[in-house]
mmCIF file of C-alpha atoms and ligand atoms in Angstrom:
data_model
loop_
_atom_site.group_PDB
_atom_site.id
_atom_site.type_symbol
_atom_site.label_atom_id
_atom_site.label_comp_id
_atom_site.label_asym_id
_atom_site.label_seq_id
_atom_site.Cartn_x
_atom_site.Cartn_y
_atom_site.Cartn_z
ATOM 1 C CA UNK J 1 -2.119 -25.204 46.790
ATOM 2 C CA UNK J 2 0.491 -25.469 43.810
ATOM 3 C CA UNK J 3 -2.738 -26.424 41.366
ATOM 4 C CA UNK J 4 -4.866 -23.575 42.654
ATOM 5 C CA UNK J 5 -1.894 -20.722 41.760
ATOM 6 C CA UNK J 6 -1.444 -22.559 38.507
ATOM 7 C CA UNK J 7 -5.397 -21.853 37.984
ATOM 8 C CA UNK J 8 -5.370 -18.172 39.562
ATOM 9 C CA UNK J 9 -2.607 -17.487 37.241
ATOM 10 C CA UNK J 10 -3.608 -18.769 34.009
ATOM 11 C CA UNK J 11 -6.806 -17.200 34.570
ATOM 12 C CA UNK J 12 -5.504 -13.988 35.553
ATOM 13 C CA UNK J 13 -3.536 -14.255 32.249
ATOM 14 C CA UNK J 14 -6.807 -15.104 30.354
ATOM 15 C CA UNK J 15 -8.439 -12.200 31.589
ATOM 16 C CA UNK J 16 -5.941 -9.648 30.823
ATOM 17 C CA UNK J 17 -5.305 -10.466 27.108
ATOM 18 C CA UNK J 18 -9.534 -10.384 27.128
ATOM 19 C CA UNK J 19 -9.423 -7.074 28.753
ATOM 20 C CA UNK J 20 -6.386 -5.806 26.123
ATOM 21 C CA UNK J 21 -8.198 -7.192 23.334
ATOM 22 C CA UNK J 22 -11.508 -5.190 24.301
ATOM 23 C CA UNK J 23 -9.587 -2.666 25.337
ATOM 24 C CA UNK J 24 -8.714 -1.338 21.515
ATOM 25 C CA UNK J 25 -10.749 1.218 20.332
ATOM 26 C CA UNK J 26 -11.266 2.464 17.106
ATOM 27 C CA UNK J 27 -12.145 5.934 15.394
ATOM 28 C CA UNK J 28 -13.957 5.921 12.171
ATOM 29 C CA UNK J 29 -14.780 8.422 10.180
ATOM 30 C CA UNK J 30 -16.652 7.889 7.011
ATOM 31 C CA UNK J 31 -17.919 9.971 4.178
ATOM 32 C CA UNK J 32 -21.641 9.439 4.811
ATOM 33 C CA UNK J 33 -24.592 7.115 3.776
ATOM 34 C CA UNK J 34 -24.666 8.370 -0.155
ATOM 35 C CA UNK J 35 -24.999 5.427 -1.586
ATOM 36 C CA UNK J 36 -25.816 1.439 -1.316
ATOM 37 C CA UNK J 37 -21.968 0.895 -1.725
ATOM 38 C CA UNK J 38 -21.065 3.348 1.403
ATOM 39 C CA UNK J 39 -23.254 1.693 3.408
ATOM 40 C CA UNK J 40 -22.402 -1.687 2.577
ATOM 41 C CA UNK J 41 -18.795 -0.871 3.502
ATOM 42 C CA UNK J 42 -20.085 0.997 6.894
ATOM 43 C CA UNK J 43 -22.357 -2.141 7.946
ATOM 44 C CA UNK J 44 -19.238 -4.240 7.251
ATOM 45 C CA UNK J 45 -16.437 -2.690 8.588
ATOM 46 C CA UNK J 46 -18.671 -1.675 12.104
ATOM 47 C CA UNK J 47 -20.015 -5.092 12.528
ATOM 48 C CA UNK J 48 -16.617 -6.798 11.845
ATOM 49 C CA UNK J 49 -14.901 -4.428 14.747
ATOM 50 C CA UNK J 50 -17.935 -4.958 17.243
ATOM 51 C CA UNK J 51 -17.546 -8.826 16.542
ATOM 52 C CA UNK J 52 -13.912 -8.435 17.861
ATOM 53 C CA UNK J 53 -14.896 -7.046 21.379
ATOM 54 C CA UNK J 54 -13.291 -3.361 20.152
ATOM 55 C CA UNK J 55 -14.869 -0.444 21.022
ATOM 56 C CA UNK J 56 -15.972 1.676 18.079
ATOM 57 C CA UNK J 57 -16.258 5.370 17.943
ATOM 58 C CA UNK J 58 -18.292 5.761 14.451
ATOM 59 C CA UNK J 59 -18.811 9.041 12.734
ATOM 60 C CA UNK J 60 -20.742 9.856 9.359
ATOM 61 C CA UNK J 61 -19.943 13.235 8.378
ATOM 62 C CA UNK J 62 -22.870 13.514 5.873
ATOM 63 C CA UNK J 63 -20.441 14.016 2.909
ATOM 64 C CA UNK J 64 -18.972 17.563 4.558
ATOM 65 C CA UNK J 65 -15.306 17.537 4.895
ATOM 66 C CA UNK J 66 -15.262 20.165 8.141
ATOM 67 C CA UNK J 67 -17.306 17.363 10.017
ATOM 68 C CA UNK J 68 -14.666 14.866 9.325
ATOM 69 C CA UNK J 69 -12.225 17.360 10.544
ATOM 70 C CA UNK J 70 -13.884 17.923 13.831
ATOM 71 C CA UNK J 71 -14.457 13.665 14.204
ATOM 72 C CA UNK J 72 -10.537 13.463 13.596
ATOM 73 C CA UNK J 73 -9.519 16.097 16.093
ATOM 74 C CA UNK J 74 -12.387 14.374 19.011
ATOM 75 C CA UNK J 75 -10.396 10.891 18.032
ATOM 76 C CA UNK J 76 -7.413 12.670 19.319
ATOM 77 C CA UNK J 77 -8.927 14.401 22.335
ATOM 78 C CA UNK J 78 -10.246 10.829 22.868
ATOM 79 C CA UNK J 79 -7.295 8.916 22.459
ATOM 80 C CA UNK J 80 -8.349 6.213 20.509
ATOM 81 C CA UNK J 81 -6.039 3.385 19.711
ATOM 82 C CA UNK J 82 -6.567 3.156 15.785
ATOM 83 C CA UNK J 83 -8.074 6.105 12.986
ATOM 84 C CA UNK J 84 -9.591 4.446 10.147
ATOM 85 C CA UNK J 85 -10.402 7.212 7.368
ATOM 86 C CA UNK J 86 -11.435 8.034 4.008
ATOM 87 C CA UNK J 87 -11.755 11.580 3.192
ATOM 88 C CA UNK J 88 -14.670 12.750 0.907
ATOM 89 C CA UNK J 89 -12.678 14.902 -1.511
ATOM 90 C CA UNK J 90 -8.697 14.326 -1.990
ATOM 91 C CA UNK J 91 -7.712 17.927 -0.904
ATOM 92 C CA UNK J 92 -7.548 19.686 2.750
ATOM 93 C CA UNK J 93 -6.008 17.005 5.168
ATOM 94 C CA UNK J 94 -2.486 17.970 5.463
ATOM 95 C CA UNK J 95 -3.178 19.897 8.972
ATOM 96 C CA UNK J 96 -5.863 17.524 10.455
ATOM 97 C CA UNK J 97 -3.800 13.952 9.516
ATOM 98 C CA UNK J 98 -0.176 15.759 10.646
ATOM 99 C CA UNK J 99 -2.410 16.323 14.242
ATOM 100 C CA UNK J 100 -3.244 12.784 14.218
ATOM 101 C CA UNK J 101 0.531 11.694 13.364
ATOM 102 C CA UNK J 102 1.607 14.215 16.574
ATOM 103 C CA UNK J 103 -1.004 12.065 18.619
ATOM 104 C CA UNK J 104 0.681 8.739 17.597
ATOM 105 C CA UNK J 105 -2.286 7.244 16.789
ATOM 106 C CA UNK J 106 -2.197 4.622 13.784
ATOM 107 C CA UNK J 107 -3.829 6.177 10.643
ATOM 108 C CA UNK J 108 -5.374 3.239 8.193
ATOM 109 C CA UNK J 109 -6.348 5.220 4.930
ATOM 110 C CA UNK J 110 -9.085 3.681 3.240
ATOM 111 C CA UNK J 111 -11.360 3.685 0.185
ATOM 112 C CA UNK J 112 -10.363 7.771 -1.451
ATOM 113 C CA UNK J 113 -6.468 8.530 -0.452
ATOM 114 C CA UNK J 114 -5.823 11.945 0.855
ATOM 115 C CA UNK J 115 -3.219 14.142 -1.449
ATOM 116 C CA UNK J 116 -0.936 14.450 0.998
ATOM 117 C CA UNK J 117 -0.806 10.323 1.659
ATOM 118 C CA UNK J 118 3.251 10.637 0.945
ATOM 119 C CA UNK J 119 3.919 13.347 3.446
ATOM 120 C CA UNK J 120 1.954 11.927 6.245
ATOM 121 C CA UNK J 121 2.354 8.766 8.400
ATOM 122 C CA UNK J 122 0.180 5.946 7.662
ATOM 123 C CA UNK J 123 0.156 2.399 8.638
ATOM 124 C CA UNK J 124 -1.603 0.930 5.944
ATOM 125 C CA UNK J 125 -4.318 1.689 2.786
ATOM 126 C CA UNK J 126 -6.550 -0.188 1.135
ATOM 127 C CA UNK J 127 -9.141 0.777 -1.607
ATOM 128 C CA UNK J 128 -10.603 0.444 -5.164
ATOM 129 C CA UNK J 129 -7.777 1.073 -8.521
ATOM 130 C CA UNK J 130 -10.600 3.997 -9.824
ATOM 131 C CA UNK J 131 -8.481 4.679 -12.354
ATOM 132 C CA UNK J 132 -8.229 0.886 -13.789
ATOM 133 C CA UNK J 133 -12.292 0.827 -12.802
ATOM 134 C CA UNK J 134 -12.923 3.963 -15.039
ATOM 135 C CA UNK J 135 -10.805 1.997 -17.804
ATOM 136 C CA UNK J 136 -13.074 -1.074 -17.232
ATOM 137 C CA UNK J 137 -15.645 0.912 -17.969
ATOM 138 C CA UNK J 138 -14.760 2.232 -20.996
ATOM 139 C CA UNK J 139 -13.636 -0.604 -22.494
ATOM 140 C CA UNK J 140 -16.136 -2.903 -21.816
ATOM 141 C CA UNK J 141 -18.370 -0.785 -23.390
ATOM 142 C CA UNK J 142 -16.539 -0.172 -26.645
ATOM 143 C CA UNK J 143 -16.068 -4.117 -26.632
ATOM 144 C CA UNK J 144 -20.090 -4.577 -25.909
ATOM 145 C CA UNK J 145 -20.571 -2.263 -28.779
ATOM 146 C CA UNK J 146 -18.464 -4.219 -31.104
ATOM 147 C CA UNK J 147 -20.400 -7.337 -30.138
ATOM 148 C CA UNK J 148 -24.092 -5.840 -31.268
ATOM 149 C CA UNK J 149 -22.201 -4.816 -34.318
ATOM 150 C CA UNK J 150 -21.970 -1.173 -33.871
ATOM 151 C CA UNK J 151 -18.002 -0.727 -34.234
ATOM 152 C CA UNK J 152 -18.665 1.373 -37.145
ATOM 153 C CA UNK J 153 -21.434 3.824 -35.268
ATOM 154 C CA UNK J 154 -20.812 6.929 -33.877
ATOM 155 C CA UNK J 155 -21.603 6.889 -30.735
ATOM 156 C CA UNK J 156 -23.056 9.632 -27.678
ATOM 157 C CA UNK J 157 -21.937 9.180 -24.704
ATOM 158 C CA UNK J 158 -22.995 10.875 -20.900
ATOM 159 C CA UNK J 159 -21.580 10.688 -17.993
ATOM 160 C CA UNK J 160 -22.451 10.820 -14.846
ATOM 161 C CA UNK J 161 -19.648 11.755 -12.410
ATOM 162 C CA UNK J 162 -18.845 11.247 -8.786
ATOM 163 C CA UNK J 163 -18.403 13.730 -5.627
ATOM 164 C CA UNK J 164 -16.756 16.645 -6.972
ATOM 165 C CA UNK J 165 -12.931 16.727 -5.847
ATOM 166 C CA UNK J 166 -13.545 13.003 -4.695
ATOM 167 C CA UNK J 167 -10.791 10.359 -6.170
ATOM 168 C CA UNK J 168 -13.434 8.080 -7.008
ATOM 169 C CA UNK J 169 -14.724 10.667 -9.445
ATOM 170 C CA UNK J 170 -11.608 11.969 -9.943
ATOM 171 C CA UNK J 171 -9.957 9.105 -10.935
ATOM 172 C CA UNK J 172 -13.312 6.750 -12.898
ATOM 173 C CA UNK J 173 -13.485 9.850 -15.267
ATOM 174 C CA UNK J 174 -9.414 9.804 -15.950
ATOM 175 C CA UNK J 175 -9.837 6.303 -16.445
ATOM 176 C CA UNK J 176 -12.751 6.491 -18.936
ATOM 177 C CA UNK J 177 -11.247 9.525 -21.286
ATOM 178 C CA UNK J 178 -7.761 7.852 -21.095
ATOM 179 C CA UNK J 179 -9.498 5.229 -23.364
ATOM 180 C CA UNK J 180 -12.272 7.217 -25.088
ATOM 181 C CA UNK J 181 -9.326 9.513 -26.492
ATOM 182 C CA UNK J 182 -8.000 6.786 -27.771
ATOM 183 C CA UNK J 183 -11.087 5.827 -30.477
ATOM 184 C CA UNK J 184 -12.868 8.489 -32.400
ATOM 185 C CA UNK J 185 -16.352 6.780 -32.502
ATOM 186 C CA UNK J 186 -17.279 7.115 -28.954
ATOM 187 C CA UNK J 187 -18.028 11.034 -28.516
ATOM 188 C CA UNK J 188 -18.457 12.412 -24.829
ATOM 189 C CA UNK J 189 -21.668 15.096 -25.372
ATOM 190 C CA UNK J 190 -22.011 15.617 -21.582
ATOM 191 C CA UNK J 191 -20.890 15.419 -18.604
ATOM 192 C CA UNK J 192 -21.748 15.889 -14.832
ATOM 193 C CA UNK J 193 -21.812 15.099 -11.110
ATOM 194 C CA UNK J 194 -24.430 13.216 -9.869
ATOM 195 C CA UNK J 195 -22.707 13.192 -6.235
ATOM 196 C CA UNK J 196 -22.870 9.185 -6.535
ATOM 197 C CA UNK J 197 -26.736 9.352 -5.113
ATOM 198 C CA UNK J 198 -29.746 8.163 -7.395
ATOM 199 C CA UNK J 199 -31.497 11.047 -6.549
ATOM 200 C CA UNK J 200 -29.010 13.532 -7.983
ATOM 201 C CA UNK J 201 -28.260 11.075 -10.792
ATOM 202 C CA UNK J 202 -32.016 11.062 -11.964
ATOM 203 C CA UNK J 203 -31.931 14.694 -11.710
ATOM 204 C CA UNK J 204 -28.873 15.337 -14.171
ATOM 205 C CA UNK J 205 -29.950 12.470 -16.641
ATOM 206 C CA UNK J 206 -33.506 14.117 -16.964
ATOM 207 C CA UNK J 207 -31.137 17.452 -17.787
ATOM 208 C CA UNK J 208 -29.114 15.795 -20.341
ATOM 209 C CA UNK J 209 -32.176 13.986 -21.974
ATOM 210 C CA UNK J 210 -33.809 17.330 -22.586
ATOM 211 C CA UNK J 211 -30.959 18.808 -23.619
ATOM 212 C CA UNK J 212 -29.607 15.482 -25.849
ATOM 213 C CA UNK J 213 -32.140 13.981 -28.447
ATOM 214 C CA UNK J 214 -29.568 11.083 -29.180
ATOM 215 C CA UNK J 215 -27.472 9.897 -26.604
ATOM 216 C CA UNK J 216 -26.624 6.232 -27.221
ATOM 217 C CA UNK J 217 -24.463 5.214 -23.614
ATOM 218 C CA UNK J 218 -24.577 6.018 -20.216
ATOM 219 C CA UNK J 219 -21.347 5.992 -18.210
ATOM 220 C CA UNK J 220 -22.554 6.364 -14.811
ATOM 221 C CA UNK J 221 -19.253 6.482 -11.792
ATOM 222 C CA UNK J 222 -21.757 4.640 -9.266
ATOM 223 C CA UNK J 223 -24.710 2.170 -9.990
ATOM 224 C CA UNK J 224 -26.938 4.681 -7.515
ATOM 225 C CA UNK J 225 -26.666 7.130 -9.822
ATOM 226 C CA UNK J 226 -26.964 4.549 -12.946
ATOM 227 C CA UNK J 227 -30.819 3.228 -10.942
ATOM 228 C CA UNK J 228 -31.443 6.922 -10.817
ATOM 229 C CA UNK J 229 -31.069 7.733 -14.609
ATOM 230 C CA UNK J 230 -32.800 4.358 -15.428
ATOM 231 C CA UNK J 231 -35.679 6.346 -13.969
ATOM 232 C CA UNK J 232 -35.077 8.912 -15.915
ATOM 233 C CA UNK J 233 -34.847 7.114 -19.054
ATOM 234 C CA UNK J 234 -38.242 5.829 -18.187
ATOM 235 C CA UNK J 235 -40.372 8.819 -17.477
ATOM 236 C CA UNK J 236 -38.603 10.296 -21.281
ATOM 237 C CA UNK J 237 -40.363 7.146 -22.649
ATOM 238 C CA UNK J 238 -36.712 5.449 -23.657
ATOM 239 C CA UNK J 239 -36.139 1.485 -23.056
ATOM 240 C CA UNK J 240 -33.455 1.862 -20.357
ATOM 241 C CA UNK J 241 -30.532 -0.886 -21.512
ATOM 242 C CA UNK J 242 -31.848 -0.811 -25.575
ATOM 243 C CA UNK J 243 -32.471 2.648 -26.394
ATOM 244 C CA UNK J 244 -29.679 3.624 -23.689
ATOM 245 C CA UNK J 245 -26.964 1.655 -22.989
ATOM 246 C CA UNK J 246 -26.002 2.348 -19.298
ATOM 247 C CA UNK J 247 -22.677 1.148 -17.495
ATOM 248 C CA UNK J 248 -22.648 1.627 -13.541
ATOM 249 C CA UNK J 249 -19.469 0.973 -11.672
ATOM 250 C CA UNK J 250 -19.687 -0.571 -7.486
ATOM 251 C CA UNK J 251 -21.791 -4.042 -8.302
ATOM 252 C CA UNK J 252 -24.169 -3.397 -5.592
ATOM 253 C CA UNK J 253 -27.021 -5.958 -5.698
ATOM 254 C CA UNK J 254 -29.226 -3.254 -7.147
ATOM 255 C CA UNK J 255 -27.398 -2.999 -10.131
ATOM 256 C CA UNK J 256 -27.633 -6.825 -10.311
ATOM 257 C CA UNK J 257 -31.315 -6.678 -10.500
ATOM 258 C CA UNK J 258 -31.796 -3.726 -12.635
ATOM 259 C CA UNK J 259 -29.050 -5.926 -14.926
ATOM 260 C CA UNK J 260 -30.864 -9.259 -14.362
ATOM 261 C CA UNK J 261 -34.211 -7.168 -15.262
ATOM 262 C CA UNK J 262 -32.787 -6.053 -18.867
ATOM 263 C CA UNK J 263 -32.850 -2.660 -17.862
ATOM 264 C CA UNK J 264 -28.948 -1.645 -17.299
ATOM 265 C CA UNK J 265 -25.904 -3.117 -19.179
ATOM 266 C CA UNK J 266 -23.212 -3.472 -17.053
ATOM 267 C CA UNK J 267 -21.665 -2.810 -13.662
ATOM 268 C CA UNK J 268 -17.554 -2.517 -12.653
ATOM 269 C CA UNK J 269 -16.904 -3.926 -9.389
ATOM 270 C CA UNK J 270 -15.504 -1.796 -6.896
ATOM 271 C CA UNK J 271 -15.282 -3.840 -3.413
ATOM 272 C CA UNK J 272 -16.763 -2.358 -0.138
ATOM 273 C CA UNK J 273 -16.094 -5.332 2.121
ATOM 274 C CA UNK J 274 -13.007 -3.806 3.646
ATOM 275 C CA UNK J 275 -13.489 -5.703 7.329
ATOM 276 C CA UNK J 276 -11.369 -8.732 5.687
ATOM 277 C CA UNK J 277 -8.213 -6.867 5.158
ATOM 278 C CA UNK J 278 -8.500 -4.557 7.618
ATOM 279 C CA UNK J 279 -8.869 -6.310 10.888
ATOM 280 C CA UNK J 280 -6.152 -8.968 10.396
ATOM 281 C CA UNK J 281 -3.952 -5.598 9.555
ATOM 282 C CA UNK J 282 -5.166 -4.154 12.938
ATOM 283 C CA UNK J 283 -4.372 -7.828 15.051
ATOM 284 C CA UNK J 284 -1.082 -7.833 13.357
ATOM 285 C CA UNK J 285 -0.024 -4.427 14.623
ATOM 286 C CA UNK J 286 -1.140 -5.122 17.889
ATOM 287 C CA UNK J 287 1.798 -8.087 17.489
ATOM 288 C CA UNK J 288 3.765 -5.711 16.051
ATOM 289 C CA UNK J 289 4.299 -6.314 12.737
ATOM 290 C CA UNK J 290 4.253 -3.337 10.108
ATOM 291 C CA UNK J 291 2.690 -2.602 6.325
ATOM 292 C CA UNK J 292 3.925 -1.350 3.152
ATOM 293 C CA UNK J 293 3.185 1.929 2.291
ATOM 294 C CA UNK J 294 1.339 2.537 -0.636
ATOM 295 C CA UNK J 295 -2.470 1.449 -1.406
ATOM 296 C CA UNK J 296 -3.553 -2.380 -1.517
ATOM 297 C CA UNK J 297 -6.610 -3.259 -3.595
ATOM 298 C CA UNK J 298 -9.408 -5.591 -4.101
ATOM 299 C CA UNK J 299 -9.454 -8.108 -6.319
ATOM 300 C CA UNK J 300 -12.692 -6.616 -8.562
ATOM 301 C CA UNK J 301 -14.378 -7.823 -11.765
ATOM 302 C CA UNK J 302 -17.267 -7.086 -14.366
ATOM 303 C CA UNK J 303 -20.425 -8.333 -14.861
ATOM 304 C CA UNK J 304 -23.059 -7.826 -17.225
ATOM 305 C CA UNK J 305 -26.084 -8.484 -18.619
ATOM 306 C CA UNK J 306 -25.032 -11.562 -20.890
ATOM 307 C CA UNK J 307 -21.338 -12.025 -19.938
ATOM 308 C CA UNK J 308 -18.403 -12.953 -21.948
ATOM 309 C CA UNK J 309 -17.048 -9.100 -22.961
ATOM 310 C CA UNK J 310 -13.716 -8.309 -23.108
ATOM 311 C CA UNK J 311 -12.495 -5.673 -20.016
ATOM 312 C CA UNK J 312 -8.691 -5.644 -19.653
ATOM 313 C CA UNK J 313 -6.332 -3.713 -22.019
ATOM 314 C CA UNK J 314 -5.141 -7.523 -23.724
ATOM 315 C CA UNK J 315 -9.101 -8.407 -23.866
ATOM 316 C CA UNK J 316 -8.456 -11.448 -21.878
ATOM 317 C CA UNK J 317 -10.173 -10.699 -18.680
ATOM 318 C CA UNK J 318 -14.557 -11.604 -19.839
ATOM 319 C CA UNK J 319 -17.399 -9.808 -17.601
ATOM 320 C CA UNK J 320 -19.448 -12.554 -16.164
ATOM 321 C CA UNK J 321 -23.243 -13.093 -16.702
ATOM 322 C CA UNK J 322 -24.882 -10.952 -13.727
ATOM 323 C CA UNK J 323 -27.942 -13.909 -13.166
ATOM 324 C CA UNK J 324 -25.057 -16.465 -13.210
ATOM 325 C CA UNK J 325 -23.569 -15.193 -9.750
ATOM 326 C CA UNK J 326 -26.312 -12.713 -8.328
ATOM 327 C CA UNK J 327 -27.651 -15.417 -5.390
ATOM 328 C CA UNK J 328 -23.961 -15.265 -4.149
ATOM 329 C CA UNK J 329 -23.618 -11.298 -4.025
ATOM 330 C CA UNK J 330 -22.906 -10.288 -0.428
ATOM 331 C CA UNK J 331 -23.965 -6.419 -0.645
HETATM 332 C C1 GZL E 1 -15.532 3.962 -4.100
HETATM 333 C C2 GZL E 1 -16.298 4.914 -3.203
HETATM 334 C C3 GZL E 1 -17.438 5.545 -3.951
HETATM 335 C C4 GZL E 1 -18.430 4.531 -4.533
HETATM 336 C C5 GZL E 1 -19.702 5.288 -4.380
HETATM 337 O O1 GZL E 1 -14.511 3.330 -3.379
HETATM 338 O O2 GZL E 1 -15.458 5.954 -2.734
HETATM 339 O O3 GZL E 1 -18.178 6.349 -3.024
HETATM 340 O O4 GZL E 1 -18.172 4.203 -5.858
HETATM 341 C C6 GZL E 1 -19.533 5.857 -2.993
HETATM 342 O O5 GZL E 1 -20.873 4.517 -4.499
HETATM 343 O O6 GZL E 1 -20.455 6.838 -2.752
#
């Protein structure tokens, strides 16, 4: 008799930390499906929660901040367990993410920080450095230019921004002029958002190459946009990666290929595989333990088209051959 209680209870125990571990749910709200990086980190993070037993209530809010707003507020009337969130631009969340504080509902802020991150509660962030990624950018390029011998040149330069209002943009394109002002050869001759899709991207770089006889680099804030202007480039009847050197920021595979292909010159890593940090995070605030405040990020590299070019500000860190690595790229 002693044995069987033993059993009943042990399995009675089982079955409750099962039914408390599938009992979590989790609200997301993401930006959208814009680009190969967003869904990358979509597929990952929504997999990696379904894998755990959760339940997930997803919501894409098709790049439109007032859908995200209403996904928040039905998290709430739901009464989910955990808010994961990255807002599409950095401004408008103060009401919405003080109403999920009110609820008590952990907030994880992800991927583009809200503006009003220090006046709200949060229980952890995690997402790209854009500013050091814009940097990256910008100096690898000056650095690749130097290496073909072209440190003397004056150079044209596009760009091709992010999301309006979205930190990503906000903060690549700080990055960049923080160290184009610093050198007088590289001159910015245009400049505009390509909403990080290709489509959008191919659209603007056919406007600058009508308006621009002589642009010599391409700094594009996402490699969608860069595969966009590539197509561009082509229809103009310009040698996409020769004629144009273009720089796309993410390292989705695409940008690997077009790289690999000879037709773009470099890409700056910005993560999307969130699921690793974030779920451990989630378990250990289910056992109670807490998070600094303030964003964690990535570790996140360069890679381009021959490898070996200078990136950091002490020119230590070298971008890595793309074909050297491209078989073990995981989005
Ligand atoms: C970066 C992310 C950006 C990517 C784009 O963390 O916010 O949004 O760079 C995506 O590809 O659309």
């Amino acid at each position: 008799m002693k044995k069987f209680l033993t059993i009943a209870i042990a399995l009675v125990l089982v079955i409750g930390c099962v039914a408390n571990a599938s009992a979590i749910t989790v609200g997301f709200s993401q930006v959208g499906q814009e680009s190969d990086w967003r869904t990358a980190n979509t597929d990952d993070m929504c997999a990696a929660i379904e894998a755990e037993g959760w339940t997930l209530v997803y919501d894409d809010a098709q790049q439109k901040q007032e859908n995200q707003v209403k996904a928040l507020r039905n998290f709430i009337t739901q009464g989910v367990d955990y808010i994961l969130f990255t807002g599409v631009v950095t401004t408008g969340w103060d009401e919405v993410l003080k109403e999920v504080n009110e609820a008590e509902i952990p907030l994880f802020l992800l991927d583009r920080m809200p503006d009003c991150m220090d006046e709200i509660d949060y229980v952890a962030a995690f997402g790209g450095d854009f500013l050091e990624e814009g940097r990256r950018m910008a100096r690898w390029t000056i650095n690749y230019l130097a290496a073909q011998g072209r440190a003397d040149e004056e150079i044209n330069v596009v760009i091709l921004e992010g999301t309006t209002g979205a930190a990503a943009a906000t903060d690549r394109t700080k990055g960049i002029m923080e160290v184009l002002d610093k050198q007088d050869k590289l001159k910015v001759i245009a400049s505009q958002t390509g909403n990080f899709t290709r489509a959008e991207g191919q659209a603007v770089m056919e406007s600058f190459l009508k308006a621009h006889e002589d642009i010599d680099v391409l700094l594009a804030e996402n490699d969608d946009m860069a595969l966009g202007a590539i197509d561009a480039i082509k229809a103009a009847g310009k040698v996409p990666g020769k004629d144009i050197i273009i720089v796309g920021c993410d390292s989705v595979k695409a940008a690997f290929d077009a790289i690999v292909a000879g037709e773009m010159n470099c890409t700056v890593e910005c993560n999307p595989l969130y699921s690793s940090a974030v779920i451990p995070m989630i378990k250990g605030l289910e056992e109670g333990k807490t998070y600094e405040k303030g964003v964690v990020h990535p570790e996140e590299g360069v890679f381009c088209m021959d490898g070996g070019i200078p990136y950091d500000e002490a020119g230590e860190l070298l971008s890595v051959k793309a074909a050297d690595v491209i078989d073990e790229r995981k989005y």
